[in-house]
Amino acid sequence: MADNEQATRAPESDAQERPTDPAVEQSVFPGDTRAQQGPTMGEHCTTDRPAPTGEKPSGELSKLGGIDCYITKPTDYPHAPSKLLLLLTGGTGYKSTNNQLQADKYASEGYLVVVPDQFNNDPAPNSVDMAEVQQDTSWLESIKLKTAEGIKSFMIDMWLARHTPETVLPLLHKVIEGAKEEFADAVANGDGIYGIGYCFGAKYILILAGENADPLAAQSQGTDEEQGAVKKEPILKAGAVAHGTMVTKEDLEGVRAPVYIAAVKDDPLFSEDEVLTPGRRAMESNKVEHEVQVFSGVPHGFAVLGDYDDAKIKQSQTQAFGQMLGWIQSH
């Protein structure tokens, strides 16, 4: 487990907190109040870090199940066997250079990686450029700053309202079915599909690793008052996620496939008390193989590929990649 020193908050990890009445404000996810969720997304979810110097993506843009995807393969595929890996990104989406380079890193380890456009050509809105809003003591500049922050928060809320399980999961299922058909050899070689998720994508990897992997289909079949909703086997063989956003304890309670979770200490976007701890207890009770590693001294979003000046963050980013890769390799 990473050290337990106090976590720091970098600008890219600031949560979009809104001082409203939690008793009445509703979540964008049906059934959850904002009080249950806490803050929603941070800067890292909408803006990429600088890409590593001199690196260019090696994959290609294609379609699976009619959905746009970034697909990257091992250099010796199909002459050498590969395994299929579904990689779900944060809000910057499948066209982000950093997300593509991150997928390439898994491809270099022998995985055929599919990064779907889970946002249907609608990635998260970029944060308002604050460079022109000078933070000084003048009342006019203070108003400018608050206005820019308010616009940014409003845009993110509107974006989240457009991208819920009801819209995201059907896209993912189309991609998965398309991948099973086009890359049947990789699915068979891995005896299933593996999943990696960062930030926004982490929630959906956990859902796909659970007994409610297709909750919409279960709802369409109806429910039994005594047995509850129809349950299905997880779609993923194993999954690994880093610093999830919008994850609920119910997502973790439903997990049935082996999962690794990289979390950030004192992370307001992935609450230890309200989400992680009860989720771990549920996985233990359900005898689900899992591992949780808490990183301190790093911002939320640290595991997403991107350049940092802080050596501590760089080291933790490399460590998280190694842990996530090792987890899926061992399953």
mmCIF file of C-alpha atoms in Angstrom, residues 40-239:
data_model
loop_
_atom_site.group_PDB
_atom_site.id
_atom_site.type_symbol
_atom_site.label_atom_id
_atom_site.label_comp_id
_atom_site.label_asym_id
_atom_site.label_seq_id
_atom_site.Cartn_x
_atom_site.Cartn_y
_atom_site.Cartn_z
ATOM 1 C CA THR A 40 -18.988 15.342 -9.193
ATOM 2 C CA MET A 41 -15.969 16.030 -11.392
ATOM 3 C CA GLY A 42 -12.658 17.866 -11.273
ATOM 4 C CA GLU A 43 -10.391 19.679 -13.725
ATOM 5 C CA HIS A 44 -8.606 16.470 -14.734
ATOM 6 C CA CYS A 45 -11.907 15.090 -16.078
ATOM 7 C CA THR A 46 -12.230 17.849 -18.657
ATOM 8 C CA THR A 47 -8.667 18.919 -19.439
ATOM 9 C CA ASP A 48 -5.646 16.819 -20.417
ATOM 10 C CA ARG A 49 -2.237 17.205 -18.859
ATOM 11 C CA PRO A 50 0.585 17.925 -21.358
ATOM 12 C CA ALA A 51 1.338 14.784 -23.357
ATOM 13 C CA PRO A 52 4.729 13.062 -22.965
ATOM 14 C CA THR A 53 7.218 14.740 -25.297
ATOM 15 C CA GLY A 54 7.819 13.064 -28.628
ATOM 16 C CA GLU A 55 5.202 10.320 -28.246
ATOM 17 C CA LYS A 56 2.489 9.764 -30.861
ATOM 18 C CA PRO A 57 -0.442 7.314 -30.800
ATOM 19 C CA SER A 58 0.098 4.166 -32.878
ATOM 20 C CA GLY A 59 -3.498 2.897 -33.111
ATOM 21 C CA GLU A 60 -6.340 3.779 -35.439
ATOM 22 C CA LEU A 61 -9.862 5.135 -35.341
ATOM 23 C CA SER A 62 -12.478 2.591 -36.372
ATOM 24 C CA LYS A 63 -15.982 1.408 -35.508
ATOM 25 C CA LEU A 64 -17.273 -1.543 -33.501
ATOM 26 C CA GLY A 65 -21.003 -2.163 -33.332
ATOM 27 C CA GLY A 66 -21.477 1.119 -35.158
ATOM 28 C CA ILE A 67 -19.697 3.059 -32.373
ATOM 29 C CA ASP A 68 -16.502 5.048 -32.954
ATOM 30 C CA CYS A 69 -13.456 3.616 -31.174
ATOM 31 C CA TYR A 70 -9.712 3.995 -30.880
ATOM 32 C CA ILE A 71 -8.215 0.549 -31.421
ATOM 33 C CA THR A 72 -4.578 -0.280 -30.792
ATOM 34 C CA LYS A 73 -2.927 -3.682 -31.157
ATOM 35 C CA PRO A 74 0.346 -5.397 -30.238
ATOM 36 C CA THR A 75 2.915 -5.052 -33.016
ATOM 37 C CA ASP A 76 2.937 -8.824 -33.647
ATOM 38 C CA TYR A 77 -0.864 -9.248 -33.727
ATOM 39 C CA PRO A 78 -2.464 -11.371 -35.211
ATOM 40 C CA HIS A 79 0.617 -13.551 -35.694
ATOM 41 C CA ALA A 80 0.944 -13.831 -31.919
ATOM 42 C CA PRO A 81 -2.050 -14.354 -29.605
ATOM 43 C CA SER A 82 -3.481 -11.324 -27.818
ATOM 44 C CA LYS A 83 -6.150 -10.623 -25.204
ATOM 45 C CA LEU A 84 -9.002 -8.133 -25.490
ATOM 46 C CA LEU A 85 -8.967 -5.133 -23.174
ATOM 47 C CA LEU A 86 -11.771 -2.564 -22.925
ATOM 48 C CA LEU A 87 -10.392 0.788 -21.750
ATOM 49 C CA LEU A 88 -12.861 3.439 -20.566
ATOM 50 C CA THR A 89 -11.570 6.976 -20.182
ATOM 51 C CA GLY A 90 -12.351 10.053 -18.200
ATOM 52 C CA GLY A 91 -14.353 12.876 -19.743
ATOM 53 C CA THR A 92 -11.657 13.817 -22.274
ATOM 54 C CA GLY A 93 -12.699 10.790 -24.338
ATOM 55 C CA TYR A 94 -11.279 8.454 -26.944
ATOM 56 C CA LYS A 95 -9.737 11.168 -29.151
ATOM 57 C CA SER A 96 -7.518 12.486 -26.352
ATOM 58 C CA THR A 97 -3.844 11.981 -27.208
ATOM 59 C CA ASN A 98 -3.052 11.027 -23.616
ATOM 60 C CA ASN A 99 -5.841 8.449 -23.519
ATOM 61 C CA GLN A 100 -4.669 6.986 -26.822
ATOM 62 C CA LEU A 101 -1.066 6.806 -25.602
ATOM 63 C CA GLN A 102 -2.256 5.130 -22.421
ATOM 64 C CA ALA A 103 -4.066 2.511 -24.506
ATOM 65 C CA ASP A 104 -0.878 2.025 -26.530
ATOM 66 C CA LYS A 105 1.004 1.212 -23.320
ATOM 67 C CA TYR A 106 -1.364 -1.682 -22.633
ATOM 68 C CA ALA A 107 -1.099 -2.792 -26.270
ATOM 69 C CA SER A 108 2.680 -2.965 -25.912
ATOM 70 C CA GLU A 109 2.088 -5.496 -23.116
ATOM 71 C CA GLY A 110 0.166 -7.852 -25.407
ATOM 72 C CA TYR A 111 -3.404 -6.547 -25.255
ATOM 73 C CA LEU A 112 -5.685 -5.622 -28.123
ATOM 74 C CA VAL A 113 -7.164 -2.447 -26.651
ATOM 75 C CA VAL A 114 -10.534 -0.947 -27.544
ATOM 76 C CA VAL A 115 -11.295 2.595 -26.353
ATOM 77 C CA PRO A 116 -14.933 3.359 -27.226
ATOM 78 C CA ASP A 117 -16.538 6.749 -27.700
ATOM 79 C CA GLN A 118 -18.736 6.315 -24.654
ATOM 80 C CA PHE A 119 -19.902 9.936 -24.954
ATOM 81 C CA ASN A 120 -21.310 9.689 -28.499
ATOM 82 C CA ASN A 121 -19.093 12.474 -29.895
ATOM 83 C CA ASP A 122 -19.797 14.689 -26.887
ATOM 84 C CA PRO A 123 -16.712 14.711 -24.617
ATOM 85 C CA ALA A 124 -16.765 16.746 -21.423
ATOM 86 C CA PRO A 125 -16.659 20.523 -21.963
ATOM 87 C CA ASN A 126 -13.203 22.004 -21.548
ATOM 88 C CA SER A 127 -12.744 24.124 -18.486
ATOM 89 C CA VAL A 128 -13.025 27.883 -18.909
ATOM 90 C CA ASP A 129 -9.605 29.400 -19.619
ATOM 91 C CA MET A 130 -8.765 31.048 -16.344
ATOM 92 C CA ALA A 131 -5.477 32.560 -17.565
ATOM 93 C CA GLU A 132 -7.215 35.759 -18.560
ATOM 94 C CA VAL A 133 -9.067 36.045 -15.262
ATOM 95 C CA GLN A 134 -6.486 37.645 -12.975
ATOM 96 C CA GLN A 135 -6.955 36.910 -9.290
ATOM 97 C CA ASP A 136 -6.415 40.200 -7.523
ATOM 98 C CA THR A 137 -8.240 42.163 -4.879
ATOM 99 C CA SER A 138 -10.477 44.146 -7.213
ATOM 100 C CA TRP A 139 -14.185 43.438 -6.954
ATOM 101 C CA LEU A 140 -14.496 43.313 -10.746
ATOM 102 C CA GLU A 141 -11.895 40.554 -11.098
ATOM 103 C CA SER A 142 -13.558 38.598 -8.274
ATOM 104 C CA ILE A 143 -16.860 38.736 -10.131
ATOM 105 C CA LYS A 144 -15.142 37.569 -13.334
ATOM 106 C CA LEU A 145 -13.609 34.614 -11.507
ATOM 107 C CA LYS A 146 -16.864 33.561 -9.869
ATOM 108 C CA THR A 147 -18.738 33.925 -13.148
ATOM 109 C CA ALA A 148 -16.247 31.736 -15.012
ATOM 110 C CA GLU A 149 -16.388 29.083 -12.294
ATOM 111 C CA GLY A 150 -20.190 29.153 -12.336
ATOM 112 C CA ILE A 151 -20.328 28.740 -16.113
ATOM 113 C CA LYS A 152 -17.880 25.837 -15.935
ATOM 114 C CA SER A 153 -19.857 24.067 -13.210
ATOM 115 C CA PHE A 154 -23.113 24.565 -15.090
ATOM 116 C CA MET A 155 -21.627 23.162 -18.314
ATOM 117 C CA ILE A 156 -20.300 20.090 -16.493
ATOM 118 C CA ASP A 157 -23.655 19.474 -14.809
ATOM 119 C CA MET A 158 -25.447 19.716 -18.131
ATOM 120 C CA TRP A 159 -22.922 17.346 -19.684
ATOM 121 C CA LEU A 160 -23.331 14.812 -16.868
ATOM 122 C CA ALA A 161 -27.098 14.946 -17.292
ATOM 123 C CA ARG A 162 -26.590 13.820 -20.907
ATOM 124 C CA HIS A 163 -24.299 10.920 -19.962
ATOM 125 C CA THR A 164 -25.945 8.562 -17.498
ATOM 126 C CA PRO A 165 -26.068 4.741 -17.398
ATOM 127 C CA GLU A 166 -29.201 4.929 -19.559
ATOM 128 C CA THR A 167 -27.172 6.479 -22.393
ATOM 129 C CA VAL A 168 -23.651 5.109 -21.795
ATOM 130 C CA LEU A 169 -24.343 1.405 -21.196
ATOM 131 C CA PRO A 170 -26.181 0.777 -24.495
ATOM 132 C CA LEU A 171 -23.171 2.198 -26.370
ATOM 133 C CA LEU A 172 -20.779 -0.013 -24.436
ATOM 134 C CA HIS A 173 -22.846 -3.125 -25.078
ATOM 135 C CA LYS A 174 -22.802 -2.418 -28.818
ATOM 136 C CA VAL A 175 -19.028 -2.080 -28.740
ATOM 137 C CA ILE A 176 -18.614 -5.261 -26.703
ATOM 138 C CA GLU A 177 -20.793 -7.277 -29.060
ATOM 139 C CA GLY A 178 -18.918 -5.869 -32.045
ATOM 140 C CA ALA A 179 -15.570 -6.706 -30.441
ATOM 141 C CA LYS A 180 -16.674 -10.265 -29.696
ATOM 142 C CA GLU A 181 -17.409 -10.723 -33.385
ATOM 143 C CA GLU A 182 -14.424 -8.937 -34.920
ATOM 144 C CA PHE A 183 -11.809 -9.984 -32.375
ATOM 145 C CA ALA A 184 -13.151 -13.393 -31.382
ATOM 146 C CA ASP A 185 -9.603 -14.768 -31.330
ATOM 147 C CA ALA A 186 -8.494 -12.283 -28.668
ATOM 148 C CA VAL A 187 -11.613 -12.888 -26.569
ATOM 149 C CA ALA A 188 -11.059 -16.642 -26.743
ATOM 150 C CA ASN A 189 -7.354 -16.327 -25.971
ATOM 151 C CA GLY A 190 -8.104 -14.360 -22.813
ATOM 152 C CA ASP A 191 -11.121 -16.522 -21.967
ATOM 153 C CA GLY A 192 -13.156 -13.343 -21.764
ATOM 154 C CA ILE A 193 -12.808 -9.556 -21.835
ATOM 155 C CA TYR A 194 -10.704 -7.485 -19.444
ATOM 156 C CA GLY A 195 -11.478 -3.909 -18.412
ATOM 157 C CA ILE A 196 -9.547 -0.807 -17.341
ATOM 158 C CA GLY A 197 -11.321 2.382 -16.249
ATOM 159 C CA TYR A 198 -10.202 5.855 -15.252
ATOM 160 C CA CYS A 199 -12.328 8.561 -13.603
ATOM 161 C CA PHE A 200 -15.731 8.566 -15.356
ATOM 162 C CA GLY A 201 -14.944 5.240 -17.031
ATOM 163 C CA ALA A 202 -14.206 3.534 -13.707
ATOM 164 C CA LYS A 203 -17.899 3.469 -12.776
ATOM 165 C CA TYR A 204 -18.772 1.567 -15.929
ATOM 166 C CA ILE A 205 -15.952 -0.946 -15.571
ATOM 167 C CA LEU A 206 -17.316 -1.713 -12.086
ATOM 168 C CA ILE A 207 -20.836 -2.105 -13.502
ATOM 169 C CA LEU A 208 -19.614 -4.397 -16.287
ATOM 170 C CA ALA A 209 -17.726 -6.423 -13.666
ATOM 171 C CA GLY A 210 -20.929 -6.908 -11.681
ATOM 172 C CA GLU A 211 -24.118 -8.899 -11.551
ATOM 173 C CA ASN A 212 -25.991 -5.883 -12.939
ATOM 174 C CA ALA A 213 -23.760 -5.584 -15.991
ATOM 175 C CA ASP A 214 -26.835 -5.002 -18.139
ATOM 176 C CA PRO A 215 -29.334 -3.395 -15.727
ATOM 177 C CA LEU A 216 -31.413 -1.963 -18.550
ATOM 178 C CA ALA A 217 -32.050 -5.431 -19.965
ATOM 179 C CA ALA A 218 -32.919 -6.681 -16.492
ATOM 180 C CA GLN A 219 -35.434 -3.874 -16.080
ATOM 181 C CA SER A 220 -37.034 -4.673 -19.429
ATOM 182 C CA GLN A 221 -37.601 -8.247 -18.226
ATOM 183 C CA GLY A 222 -39.389 -6.990 -15.160
ATOM 184 C CA THR A 223 -38.736 -7.819 -11.523
ATOM 185 C CA ASP A 224 -40.007 -10.340 -9.052
ATOM 186 C CA GLU A 225 -41.158 -8.904 -5.749
ATOM 187 C CA GLU A 226 -39.388 -11.643 -3.820
ATOM 188 C CA GLN A 227 -36.293 -12.189 -5.979
ATOM 189 C CA GLY A 228 -35.718 -8.614 -7.124
ATOM 190 C CA ALA A 229 -34.214 -7.607 -10.469
ATOM 191 C CA VAL A 230 -32.943 -10.212 -12.910
ATOM 192 C CA LYS A 231 -29.249 -10.864 -12.301
ATOM 193 C CA LYS A 232 -26.650 -11.759 -14.915
ATOM 194 C CA GLU A 233 -23.059 -12.890 -14.929
ATOM 195 C CA PRO A 234 -20.454 -10.108 -15.199
ATOM 196 C CA ILE A 235 -19.384 -9.234 -18.712
ATOM 197 C CA LEU A 236 -15.760 -8.714 -17.703
ATOM 198 C CA LYS A 237 -13.395 -11.448 -16.590
ATOM 199 C CA ALA A 238 -11.479 -8.967 -14.416
ATOM 200 C CA GLY A 239 -11.156 -5.206 -14.100
#
